[in-house]
């Protein structure tokens, strides 16, 4: 496979070299048709607000915020082999931190500082937790358990912050009722700022951030560090034998994952102007695992796609399906998760990728004007 | 003055026995399935819930409490066997996948209990009454009977796995399934049986705690899960040694901190101890004991 990429890099000129950075053995979709389809999908999403009502735009914006959470788990679990059930911990910490700082400093500069502070808080928490786990030699299952327990403990903790003594400056934590009045997103200082409180501007801001993040992650997972992460996932001991510092690689991946989840948390809190302890609850914690498992945890785009589709489905389920009321949503989601794990362990995206490649091969054979993209397996 | 100190000591002792019994019972089913089969059952809390619901429903239907408890255990065991055949069977040797799938299961079970039985069942009053001493009272059932039951369960498991033919075969299957099969052990049956025992123990825990947890709600599963996980993490993969040592240590920490400062501080202290211990003993207490034994064997 890699010979294929090398030859392209040397032959295709500057544009090909740039494209080469986004492609590699660690991502699905390394063909020209893929990039054309990707560009069309982005254009489609950009045009979406022109064709639907504000409510649809609003809910789609939430799905984008959640997609960051999905990407964070894909990076940590799919690429580095560390199954974290606690990505929501970093998401929720950032959401609360954004609320607390934003409520206390409501100027443009204050809210920009809140964004930075919240992402730093989520990332630092991941760094400290990851340090204890990976440098303590905690092995895979225990990492999963610890991360889940951390999320559930935060859930218990935030749920009991109802009293007036649980306040940071002006911001009441509010226990079960959560924190209302989380400010809108504003980037800038003083007069030179961009307010992203309205529905449509926020939609575009999140869409652009998501596309940029996706492309950046493609570069990351196909870089030297990305190769090392995948090596750790595939065989930890062998990678260690080659002289790589396993704990360090895992810690870096886990911290980047924490940062991504934190970004999602900020967007989520700013989107709804609200955050409550359910962001740390077991049902919410299950969602990223569902998205990643269904979409294909080793595929960045598959996870994002699954997030959008499953969350759209959940929104639909709140009105009920046929005779089943909204309370069936989690039965259906859980059932979907179990079936995918048992029947299609690698998720939907890799299967779609195989079908796509087979179609391309067949087209190539028929016209026989271009060589096949992939070596025949 | 001296009398007050004695009462405080007694109160602390009962608090310790209370959380020790709880930790052993919620952990032991999870520990068996993890230690013997290498499968983490993230629906363990919901298995306990199934036991609680089975017991409570039978009790409210008019069965005497002991009989209702038997019903709870039977229901959970059957449920466990069905789950093993339908889901877990496909996931041996796929540790992380087994966690994800059983997590999905926990969502489904908790939500189905909510849909079918509503947001809560009537509670069952705790039997055996209270004992009063100085300014304190303790429930005899929670502070004496349940810890004793926990010890009986651990003793029974120890005998089952060391003194019976089933135990030898089960341990052979865990150690080396290929060789066990070659020696004529039906490993498939061993897995089902072990999972059924784990489920039965979860059911027993549910049955025993049905009269002791107050309101019976479908979202209680995750609270059992947290405590059992912490104990398994601290204890390591050996069932009896791990569960006993972890429950004693964590029960002590929990008792000391929650005695004056409340249950939330008790839970937090347990988690902090667990994280610090993991930093020092990554394979849990029983992993450390194992290492120590091996080193001593090597020295001889």
XYZ file of C-alpha atoms in Angstrom, chain A residues 43-357:
315
model
C -20.709 22.174 -0.217
C -24.005 20.399 0.485
C -23.666 21.038 4.246
C -22.747 24.668 3.544
C -25.860 25.102 1.403
C -28.092 23.239 3.900
C -29.276 26.325 5.893
C -30.598 27.881 2.660
C -33.073 25.047 2.188
C -34.384 24.136 5.642
C -35.956 25.897 8.602
C -33.997 27.410 11.486
C -34.911 24.515 13.783
C -33.125 21.999 11.546
C -30.097 24.286 11.358
C -30.100 24.567 15.144
C -30.217 20.800 15.744
C -27.566 20.157 13.087
C -25.268 22.591 14.886
C -25.560 20.425 18.002
C -24.610 17.335 15.985
C -21.454 19.171 14.835
C -20.546 19.931 18.447
C -21.027 16.264 19.333
C -18.910 15.197 16.336
C -15.858 16.629 18.141
C -16.557 14.232 20.976
C -16.803 11.403 18.456
C -13.500 12.380 16.828
C -11.800 12.477 20.215
C -12.774 8.874 20.927
C -11.804 7.737 17.428
C -8.321 9.127 17.919
C -7.843 7.600 21.375
C -9.583 4.263 20.844
C -9.557 3.662 17.093
C -5.997 4.816 16.444
C -4.204 4.305 19.751
C -6.153 1.334 21.103
C -7.003 3.009 24.409
C -10.715 2.544 25.053
C -11.847 5.528 27.088
C -15.416 5.499 28.366
C -14.787 8.882 29.936
C -14.396 11.221 26.974
C -17.522 12.947 28.271
C -15.534 13.907 31.379
C -13.332 16.288 29.370
C -16.335 17.412 27.334
C -18.344 18.185 30.458
C -15.483 19.810 32.364
C -14.905 22.169 29.444
C -18.634 22.875 29.191
C -18.834 23.771 32.883
C -15.568 25.745 32.774
C -16.846 27.750 29.803
C -20.059 28.477 31.699
C -18.286 29.480 34.916
C -15.747 31.794 33.266
C -18.265 33.151 30.762
C -20.835 34.041 33.414
C -18.218 35.881 35.468
C -16.602 37.774 32.577
C -19.267 38.491 29.998
C -17.303 40.925 27.805
C -16.081 39.742 24.377
C -12.549 39.321 25.689
C -13.872 37.496 28.738
C -15.774 34.969 26.659
C -12.813 34.439 24.346
C -10.784 33.797 27.496
C -13.522 31.409 28.640
C -13.136 29.400 25.413
C -9.384 29.168 25.901
C -9.690 28.497 29.628
C -12.284 25.772 29.131
C -10.246 23.953 26.483
C -7.148 24.236 28.681
C -9.106 22.880 31.674
C -10.370 19.843 29.754
C -6.953 19.190 28.223
C -5.099 19.526 31.530
C -7.512 17.143 33.206
C -6.871 14.584 30.458
C -3.124 15.141 30.825
C -3.126 14.563 34.583
C -5.466 11.558 34.426
C -3.480 10.117 31.519
C -0.202 10.631 33.361
C -1.438 8.651 36.348
C -2.787 5.860 34.171
C -0.130 5.422 31.511
C 2.965 6.129 33.592
C 1.466 3.970 36.345
C 1.472 1.089 33.862
C -2.300 0.692 34.073
C -3.287 -1.758 31.342
C -6.143 -1.529 28.842
C -9.193 -2.788 30.745
C -8.341 -0.802 33.837
C -7.986 2.378 31.768
C -11.503 1.831 30.484
C -12.866 1.278 33.967
C -11.052 4.253 35.494
C -12.249 6.637 32.778
C -15.841 5.463 33.177
C -15.657 5.765 36.951
C -14.203 9.292 36.667
C -17.156 10.345 34.503
C -19.701 8.792 36.853
C -18.070 10.393 39.892
C -18.190 13.803 38.212
C -21.858 13.059 37.562
C -22.458 12.379 41.268
C -20.409 15.399 42.254
C -22.118 17.917 39.977
C -25.548 16.540 40.890
C -25.041 17.508 44.553
C -23.952 21.110 43.870
C -27.475 22.477 44.266
C -26.819 24.652 47.327
C -25.918 28.318 47.107
C -22.473 27.516 48.571
C -21.638 25.824 45.251
C -20.889 28.955 43.287
C -17.777 30.242 41.563
C -18.041 34.031 41.652
C -21.339 34.866 39.975
C -21.849 31.383 38.530
C -24.130 28.964 40.391
C -23.380 25.322 39.588
C -27.013 24.441 40.244
C -26.895 20.687 40.976
C -29.398 18.605 38.993
C -30.926 21.729 37.498
C -27.674 22.621 35.813
C -26.276 25.985 34.849
C -28.510 28.217 32.785
C -27.270 31.506 31.297
C -24.144 30.039 29.732
C -23.149 32.855 27.337
C -23.141 32.737 23.539
C -19.904 32.160 21.717
C -17.909 35.329 21.011
C -14.411 35.431 19.607
C -12.352 38.614 19.836
C -11.440 41.425 22.223
C -13.316 44.653 22.852
C -14.869 46.110 19.693
C -13.117 43.754 17.297
C -15.146 40.620 17.915
C -17.310 38.136 16.081
C -20.525 37.234 17.892
C -21.692 33.692 17.148
C -24.898 33.744 19.117
C -27.261 33.545 16.153
C -28.245 30.194 14.735
C -26.820 30.447 11.227
C -23.413 32.025 12.049
C -22.889 29.397 14.761
C -23.726 26.650 12.256
C -21.062 27.894 9.842
C -18.503 28.416 12.582
C -18.917 24.814 13.716
C -18.982 23.430 10.189
C -15.704 25.172 9.333
C -14.099 24.086 12.626
C -15.197 20.507 12.061
C -13.862 20.307 8.501
C -10.536 21.868 9.540
C -10.277 19.521 12.540
C -11.041 16.494 10.372
C -8.353 17.437 7.833
C -5.839 18.165 10.596
C -6.530 14.765 12.169
C -5.977 13.098 8.776
C -2.550 14.738 8.660
C -1.872 13.671 12.254
C -2.798 10.012 11.888
C -0.772 9.664 8.691
C 2.270 11.389 10.184
C 5.161 9.627 11.910
C 3.390 10.029 15.230
C 0.203 8.589 13.757
C 2.120 5.536 12.561
C 3.522 5.103 16.069
C 0.032 5.339 17.585
C -1.221 2.630 15.262
C 1.821 0.510 16.081
C 0.984 0.822 19.787
C -2.578 -0.230 19.029
C -1.475 -3.231 16.993
C 1.248 -4.591 19.269
C 2.335 -2.703 22.316
C 5.209 -4.949 23.295
C 6.738 -5.073 19.853
C 6.536 -1.303 19.535
C 8.262 -0.975 22.902
C 10.978 -3.341 21.681
C 11.680 -0.974 18.805
C 12.477 1.714 21.350
C 9.264 3.727 21.403
C 8.040 5.136 24.699
C 4.571 3.568 24.917
C 3.421 5.583 27.926
C 4.425 8.825 26.204
C 2.654 7.967 22.935
C -0.537 7.028 24.792
C -0.367 10.133 26.958
C 0.016 12.441 23.946
C -2.853 10.745 22.077
C -5.035 10.810 25.198
C -4.291 14.499 25.784
C -5.086 15.446 22.190
C -8.293 13.429 22.556
C -9.087 15.350 25.747
C -8.525 18.650 23.934
C -10.870 17.641 21.093
C -13.566 16.581 23.542
C -13.090 19.883 25.398
C -13.613 21.875 22.188
C -16.832 19.922 21.645
C -17.893 20.706 25.218
C -17.408 24.452 24.742
C -19.445 24.404 21.539
C -22.133 22.291 23.206
C -22.505 24.607 26.215
C -22.487 27.737 24.034
C -24.991 26.154 21.661
C -27.626 25.418 24.290
C -26.601 28.234 26.722
C -26.908 25.451 29.291
C -25.053 22.584 30.904
C -26.188 20.045 33.517
C -24.755 16.907 35.188
C -26.252 14.532 32.602
C -23.235 15.335 30.379
C -21.298 13.065 32.773
C -24.060 10.440 33.027
C -23.808 6.865 31.803
C -26.247 7.353 28.925
C -24.374 10.343 27.556
C -21.039 8.599 28.141
C -22.284 5.685 26.043
C -23.013 7.826 22.994
C -19.434 8.414 21.743
C -18.775 4.687 22.025
C -21.929 4.019 20.001
C -20.964 6.527 17.294
C -17.428 5.204 17.000
C -18.470 1.536 17.020
C -21.234 1.969 14.482
C -19.374 4.299 12.125
C -16.127 2.373 12.322
C -13.743 3.354 15.068
C -10.710 3.312 12.784
C -12.299 5.813 10.436
C -12.495 9.522 11.285
C -15.122 10.292 8.690
C -17.131 7.154 9.489
C -17.441 8.253 13.117
C -18.502 11.771 12.178
C -21.049 10.370 9.728
C -22.397 7.968 12.343
C -22.669 10.825 14.849
C -24.757 12.925 12.465
C -26.990 10.018 11.447
C -27.512 8.527 14.925
C -28.140 11.898 16.547
C -30.590 12.806 13.777
C -32.290 9.486 14.486
C -32.407 10.236 18.219
C -33.983 13.620 17.530
C -36.554 11.863 15.367
C -37.196 9.314 18.115
C -38.177 12.023 20.579
C -41.436 12.208 18.657
C -41.726 8.439 18.821
C -41.733 5.851 16.029
C -45.103 4.350 15.247
C -46.470 2.780 18.423
C -43.163 3.272 20.293
C -42.728 6.395 22.382
C -39.506 8.406 22.853
C -38.538 6.241 25.836
C -37.534 3.552 23.339
C -34.660 5.647 21.968
C -32.030 4.145 24.250
C -33.353 0.618 23.779
C -32.900 1.058 20.036
C -29.492 2.741 20.392
C -28.266 0.018 22.773
C -29.616 -2.721 20.503
C -27.878 -1.129 17.528
C -24.602 -1.070 19.456
C -24.859 -4.743 20.457
C -25.749 -5.861 16.911
C -22.903 -3.908 15.330
C -20.338 -5.293 17.789
C -21.515 -8.863 17.293
C -22.212 -8.796 13.542
C -19.996 -6.074 12.032
C -17.146 -5.513 14.513
C -15.208 -2.996 12.430
C -18.227 -0.760 11.825
C -19.996 0.580 8.762
C -17.347 2.840 7.180
C -14.763 0.111 6.360
C -17.484 -1.954 4.695
C -18.592 1.031 2.603
C -14.945 1.645 1.727
C -14.557 -1.944 0.497
C -17.694 -1.651 -1.636
C -16.483 1.674 -3.045
C -13.101 0.255 -3.963
